C-alpha angles and dihedrals in degrees: 000000000000113000148163095231098118093047093049092044091053092046087054088050093235126144120224088255095049094048089048092051092050092049098040093249134122120254088243091053092054089049091052090051091050088053091055103271120156115271128214114234096243091048091051090056093044091053093046091050092050092049091045093235138099128271086244090059089058101036105025095164095047103042096098090055092045092051091049090053091049091052092047092049091049092052093047092053095053114092 
């Protein structure tokens, strides 16, 4: 997954460790995401919230897929 996570993290002046702490992730997990690893939906939104941007700002090529998953999960949870 191509992304802008590293760029946005550096613009926010956050280390891998600090971003991880604020999102509830390990430093190594943030690094893996920066390298293109797959992101869980709740982590994508936690990271975007911490960086004060949208998920689309971080993962522009994957946002349509992420939004589809969000819609599907929402529908599954409703009785």
